[in-house]
Short mmCIF file of C-alpha atoms in Angstrom, two decimals:
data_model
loop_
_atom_site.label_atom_id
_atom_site.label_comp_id
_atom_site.label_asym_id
_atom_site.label_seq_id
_atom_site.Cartn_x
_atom_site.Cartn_y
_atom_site.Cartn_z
CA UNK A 1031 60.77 0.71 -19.01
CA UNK A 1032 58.67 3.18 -16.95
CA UNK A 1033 55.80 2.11 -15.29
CA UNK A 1034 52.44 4.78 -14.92
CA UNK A 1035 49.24 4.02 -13.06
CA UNK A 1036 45.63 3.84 -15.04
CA UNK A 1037 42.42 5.15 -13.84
CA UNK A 1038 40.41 2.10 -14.43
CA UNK A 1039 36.58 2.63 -15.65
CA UNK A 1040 34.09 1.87 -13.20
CA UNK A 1041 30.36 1.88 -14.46
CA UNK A 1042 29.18 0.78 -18.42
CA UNK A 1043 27.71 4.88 -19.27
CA UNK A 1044 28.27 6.93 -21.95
CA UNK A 1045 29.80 9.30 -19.65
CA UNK A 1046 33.03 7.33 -18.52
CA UNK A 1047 33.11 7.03 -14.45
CA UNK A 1048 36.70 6.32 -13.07
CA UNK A 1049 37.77 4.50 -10.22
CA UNK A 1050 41.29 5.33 -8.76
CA UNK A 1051 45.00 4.64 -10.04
CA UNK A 1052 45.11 1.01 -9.81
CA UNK A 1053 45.74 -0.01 -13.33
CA UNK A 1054 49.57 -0.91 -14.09
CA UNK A 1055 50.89 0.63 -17.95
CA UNK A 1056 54.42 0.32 -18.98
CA UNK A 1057 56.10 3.40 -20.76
CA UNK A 1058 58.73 1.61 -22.94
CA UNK A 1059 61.36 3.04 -25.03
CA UNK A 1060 62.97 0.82 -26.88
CA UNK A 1061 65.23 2.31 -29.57
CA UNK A 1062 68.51 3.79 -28.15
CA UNK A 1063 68.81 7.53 -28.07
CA UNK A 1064 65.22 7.69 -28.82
CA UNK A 1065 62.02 8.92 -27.08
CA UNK A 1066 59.83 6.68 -29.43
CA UNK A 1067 57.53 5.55 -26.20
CA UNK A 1068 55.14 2.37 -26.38
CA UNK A 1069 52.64 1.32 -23.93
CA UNK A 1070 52.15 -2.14 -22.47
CA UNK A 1071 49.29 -3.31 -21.00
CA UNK A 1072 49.80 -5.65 -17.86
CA UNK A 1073 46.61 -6.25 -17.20
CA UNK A 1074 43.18 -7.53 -17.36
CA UNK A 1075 39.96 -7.52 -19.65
CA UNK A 1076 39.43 -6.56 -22.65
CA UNK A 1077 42.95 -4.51 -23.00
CA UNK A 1078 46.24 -4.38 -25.21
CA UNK A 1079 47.20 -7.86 -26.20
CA UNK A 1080 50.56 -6.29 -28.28
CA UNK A 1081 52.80 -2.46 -27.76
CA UNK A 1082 51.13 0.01 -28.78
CA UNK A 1083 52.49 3.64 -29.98
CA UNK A 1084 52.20 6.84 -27.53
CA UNK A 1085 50.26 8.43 -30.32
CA UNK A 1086 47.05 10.50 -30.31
CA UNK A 1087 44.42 8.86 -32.48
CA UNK A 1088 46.46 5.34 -32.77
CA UNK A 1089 44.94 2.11 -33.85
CA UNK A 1090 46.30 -1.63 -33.10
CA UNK A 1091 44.80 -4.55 -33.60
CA UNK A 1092 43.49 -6.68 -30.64
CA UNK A 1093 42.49 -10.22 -29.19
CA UNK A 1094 40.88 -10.55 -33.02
CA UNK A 1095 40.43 -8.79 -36.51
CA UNK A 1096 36.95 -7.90 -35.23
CA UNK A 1097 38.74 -6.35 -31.96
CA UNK A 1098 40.91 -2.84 -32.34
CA UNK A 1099 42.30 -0.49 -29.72
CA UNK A 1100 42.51 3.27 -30.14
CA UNK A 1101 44.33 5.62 -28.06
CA UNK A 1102 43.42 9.41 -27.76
CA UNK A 1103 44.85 12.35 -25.46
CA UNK A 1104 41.47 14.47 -24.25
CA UNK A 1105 41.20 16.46 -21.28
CA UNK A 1106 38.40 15.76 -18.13
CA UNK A 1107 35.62 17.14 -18.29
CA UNK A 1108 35.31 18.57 -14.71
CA UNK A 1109 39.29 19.72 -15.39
CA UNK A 1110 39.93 23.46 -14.29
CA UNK A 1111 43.41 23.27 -15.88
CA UNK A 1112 43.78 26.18 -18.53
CA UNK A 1113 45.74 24.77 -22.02
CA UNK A 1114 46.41 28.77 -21.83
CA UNK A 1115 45.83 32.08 -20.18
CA UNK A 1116 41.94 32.69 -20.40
CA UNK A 1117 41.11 29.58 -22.63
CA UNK A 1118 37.93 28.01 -22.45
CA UNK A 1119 39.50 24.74 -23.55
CA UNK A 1120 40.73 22.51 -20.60
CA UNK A 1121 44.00 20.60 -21.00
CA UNK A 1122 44.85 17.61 -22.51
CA UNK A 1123 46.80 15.73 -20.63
CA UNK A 1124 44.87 12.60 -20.17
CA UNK A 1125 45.30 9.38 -22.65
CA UNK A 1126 42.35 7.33 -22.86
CA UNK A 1127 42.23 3.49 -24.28
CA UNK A 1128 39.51 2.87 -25.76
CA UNK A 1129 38.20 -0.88 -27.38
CA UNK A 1130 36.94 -0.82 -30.50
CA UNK A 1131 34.34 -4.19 -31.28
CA UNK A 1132 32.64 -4.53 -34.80
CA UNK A 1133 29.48 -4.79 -35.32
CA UNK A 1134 27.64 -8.57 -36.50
CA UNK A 1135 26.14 -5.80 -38.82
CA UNK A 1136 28.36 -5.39 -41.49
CA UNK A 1137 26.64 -1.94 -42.14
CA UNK A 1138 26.97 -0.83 -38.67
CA UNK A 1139 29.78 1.21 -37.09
CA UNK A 1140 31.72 -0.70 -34.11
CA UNK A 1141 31.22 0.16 -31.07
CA UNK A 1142 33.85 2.19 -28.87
CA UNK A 1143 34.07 1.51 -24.86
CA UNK A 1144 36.62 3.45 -23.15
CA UNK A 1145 38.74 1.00 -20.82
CA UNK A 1146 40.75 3.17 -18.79
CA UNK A 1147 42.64 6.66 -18.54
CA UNK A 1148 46.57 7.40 -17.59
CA UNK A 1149 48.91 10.08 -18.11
CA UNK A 1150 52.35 10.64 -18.52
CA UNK A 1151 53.38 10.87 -14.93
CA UNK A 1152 56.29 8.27 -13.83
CA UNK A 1153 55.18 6.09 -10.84
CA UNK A 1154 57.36 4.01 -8.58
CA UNK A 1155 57.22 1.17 -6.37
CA UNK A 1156 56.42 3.12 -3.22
CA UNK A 1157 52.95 4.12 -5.02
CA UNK A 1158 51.37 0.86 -5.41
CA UNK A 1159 52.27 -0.32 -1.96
CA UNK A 1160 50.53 2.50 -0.42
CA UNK A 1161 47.61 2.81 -2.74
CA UNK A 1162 47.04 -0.89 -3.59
CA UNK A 1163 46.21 -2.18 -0.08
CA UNK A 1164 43.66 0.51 0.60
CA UNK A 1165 41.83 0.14 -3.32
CA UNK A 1166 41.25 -3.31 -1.87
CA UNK A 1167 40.00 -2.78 0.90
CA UNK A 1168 37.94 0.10 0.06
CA UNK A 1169 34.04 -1.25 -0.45
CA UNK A 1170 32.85 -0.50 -3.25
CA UNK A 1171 36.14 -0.47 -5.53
CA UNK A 1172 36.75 -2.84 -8.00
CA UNK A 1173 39.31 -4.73 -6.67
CA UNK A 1174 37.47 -5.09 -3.53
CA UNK A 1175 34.36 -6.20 -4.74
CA UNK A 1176 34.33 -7.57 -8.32
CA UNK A 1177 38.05 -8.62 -9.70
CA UNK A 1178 40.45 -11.49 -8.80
CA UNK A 1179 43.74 -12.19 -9.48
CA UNK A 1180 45.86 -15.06 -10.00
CA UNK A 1181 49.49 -15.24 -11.01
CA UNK A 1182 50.85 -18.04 -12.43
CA UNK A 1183 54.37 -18.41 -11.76
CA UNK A 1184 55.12 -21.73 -13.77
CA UNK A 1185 55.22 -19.53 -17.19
CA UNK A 1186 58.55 -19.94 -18.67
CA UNK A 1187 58.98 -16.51 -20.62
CA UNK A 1188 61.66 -18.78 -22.59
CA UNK A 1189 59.80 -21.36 -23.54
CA UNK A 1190 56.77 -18.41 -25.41
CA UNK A 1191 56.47 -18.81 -29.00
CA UNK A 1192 54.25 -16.33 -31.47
CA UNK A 1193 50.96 -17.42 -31.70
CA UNK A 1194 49.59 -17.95 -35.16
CA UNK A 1195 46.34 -17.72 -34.18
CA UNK A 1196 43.33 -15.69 -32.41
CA UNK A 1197 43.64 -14.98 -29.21
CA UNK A 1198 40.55 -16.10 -26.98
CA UNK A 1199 39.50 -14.81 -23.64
CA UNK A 1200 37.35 -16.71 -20.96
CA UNK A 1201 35.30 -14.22 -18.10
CA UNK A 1202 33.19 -14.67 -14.59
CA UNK A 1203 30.93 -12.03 -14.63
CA UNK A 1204 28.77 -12.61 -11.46
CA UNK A 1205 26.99 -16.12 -12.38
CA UNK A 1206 28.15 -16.77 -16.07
CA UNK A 1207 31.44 -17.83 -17.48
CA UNK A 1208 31.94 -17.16 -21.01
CA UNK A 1209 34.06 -17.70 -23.77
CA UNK A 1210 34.95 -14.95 -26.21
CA UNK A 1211 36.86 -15.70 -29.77
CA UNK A 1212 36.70 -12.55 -32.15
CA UNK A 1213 32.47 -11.82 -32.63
CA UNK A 1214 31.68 -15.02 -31.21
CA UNK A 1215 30.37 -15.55 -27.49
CA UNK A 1216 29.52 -19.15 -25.92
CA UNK A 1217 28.30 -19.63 -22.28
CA UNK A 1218 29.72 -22.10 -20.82
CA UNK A 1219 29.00 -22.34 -17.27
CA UNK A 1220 25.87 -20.53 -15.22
CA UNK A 1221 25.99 -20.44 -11.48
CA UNK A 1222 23.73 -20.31 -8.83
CA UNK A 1223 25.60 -20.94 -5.82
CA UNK A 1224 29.11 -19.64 -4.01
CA UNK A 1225 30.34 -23.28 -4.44
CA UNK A 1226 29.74 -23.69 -7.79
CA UNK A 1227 31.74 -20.61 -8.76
CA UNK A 1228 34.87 -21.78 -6.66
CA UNK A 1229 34.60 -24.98 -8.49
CA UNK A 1230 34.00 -23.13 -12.12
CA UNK A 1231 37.42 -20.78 -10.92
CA UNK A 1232 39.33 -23.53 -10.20
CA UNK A 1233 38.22 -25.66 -13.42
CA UNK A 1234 38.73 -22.61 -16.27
CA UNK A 1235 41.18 -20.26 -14.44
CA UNK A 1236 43.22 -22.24 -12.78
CA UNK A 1237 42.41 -20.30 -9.42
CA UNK A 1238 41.15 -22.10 -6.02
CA UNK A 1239 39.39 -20.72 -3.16
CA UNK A 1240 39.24 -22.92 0.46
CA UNK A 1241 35.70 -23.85 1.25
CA UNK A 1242 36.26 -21.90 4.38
CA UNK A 1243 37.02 -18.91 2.83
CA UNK A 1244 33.83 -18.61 0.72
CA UNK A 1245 32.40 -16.62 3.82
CA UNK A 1246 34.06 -13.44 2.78
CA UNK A 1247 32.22 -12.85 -0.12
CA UNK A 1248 29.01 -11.75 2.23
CA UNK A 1249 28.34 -8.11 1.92
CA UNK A 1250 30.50 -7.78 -1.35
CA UNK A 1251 29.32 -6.52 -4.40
CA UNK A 1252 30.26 -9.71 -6.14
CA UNK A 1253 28.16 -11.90 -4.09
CA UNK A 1254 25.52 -14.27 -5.65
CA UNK A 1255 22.04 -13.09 -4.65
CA UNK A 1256 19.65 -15.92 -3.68
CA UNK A 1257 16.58 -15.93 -4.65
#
């Protein structure tokens, strides 16, 4: 098990905007004298729920039927790396995840969002205790300004069964919590002030915030603007 760091995407364009190597992906080999490599995902969003082949052009499913995840190996496009002597064609070397959502529209294509980049390149401990502190504190970044994290540490992997049933996922994005199961989407909470989103993060995710530390939200991306 090897783990790599992701280029996590920053802004909802066409044209994919990265923020830096923050995003954790396990390499894993798993069959003895093999380099058959899976991916797994530790982390957040709208990423892998299961392994996933280290395969160019590879589809599993996700959270839901209606959900997939494809990977592909591209190149940048600002990449001055030659895949030869002379060639106009940068190279690939970057793998790309991309979520795959269909459409309500039976007759429409699904649409394709590209979560994050990696490559191949074997990262150690050392890397995300340099890096991580700083992508934090850097204004502007996404773990900075607009993600938290919470780690539960009562989760007995022993006691984990297979779920025979769709997953579900529950976001905060600025002043809405929602609920998303396959196509379908249900509000369940709005929020107008600092208070009532440290009360709607402790009641759906489990994660509380002191009163007095509500302060440090000022000046962050994430804050609520008052009207």
């Amino acid at each position: 098990m090897t783990p790599t760091r992701g280029l996590m995407r920053e802004g909802p364009g066409v044209e994919p905007v990265f923020h830096a190597f923050v995003h954790r992906v396990l390499f894993v080999q798993p069959i003895a004298g093999s380099n058959v490599t899976y991916i797994v995902d530790t982390g957040d969003g709208t990423g892998l729920v299961r392994p996933m082949l280290l395969a160019d052009g590879g589809i599993v499913e996700g959270a839901s039927p209606t959900e997939q995840h494809r990977l592909t190996l591209t190149a940048r496009a600002d990449s001055s790396l030659e895949s030869s002597p002379n060639s106009p064609t940068a190279q690939k070397f970057e793998w790309r995840l991309e979520s795959l959502h269909a459409a309500k529209d039976a007759g429409r294509p699904p649409t394709a969002r590209v979560m994050y980049s990696f490559i191949e390149d074997e990262f150690f401990d050392e890397d995300p205790r340099v890096e991580l502190p700083r992508a934090r504190a850097h204004r502007g970044a996404l773990l900075g300004e607009r993600h938290a994290r919470s780690v539960d540490p009562s989760v007995d992997p022993a006691a984990l069964t297979p779920l025979t049933r769709y997953l579900g996922r529950l976001t905060m994005a600025g002043s809405t919590v929602r609920r998303y199961v396959g196509m379908q989407t249900t509000v369940l909470r709005e929020m107008k002030t600092e208070e009532e989103r440290a009360e709607a993060l402790r009641e759906f995710f489990g994660i509380s915030i002191p009163q007095k530390d509500l302060e440090f939200i000022r000046g962050r991306g994430a804050e609520l603007v008052q009207s």
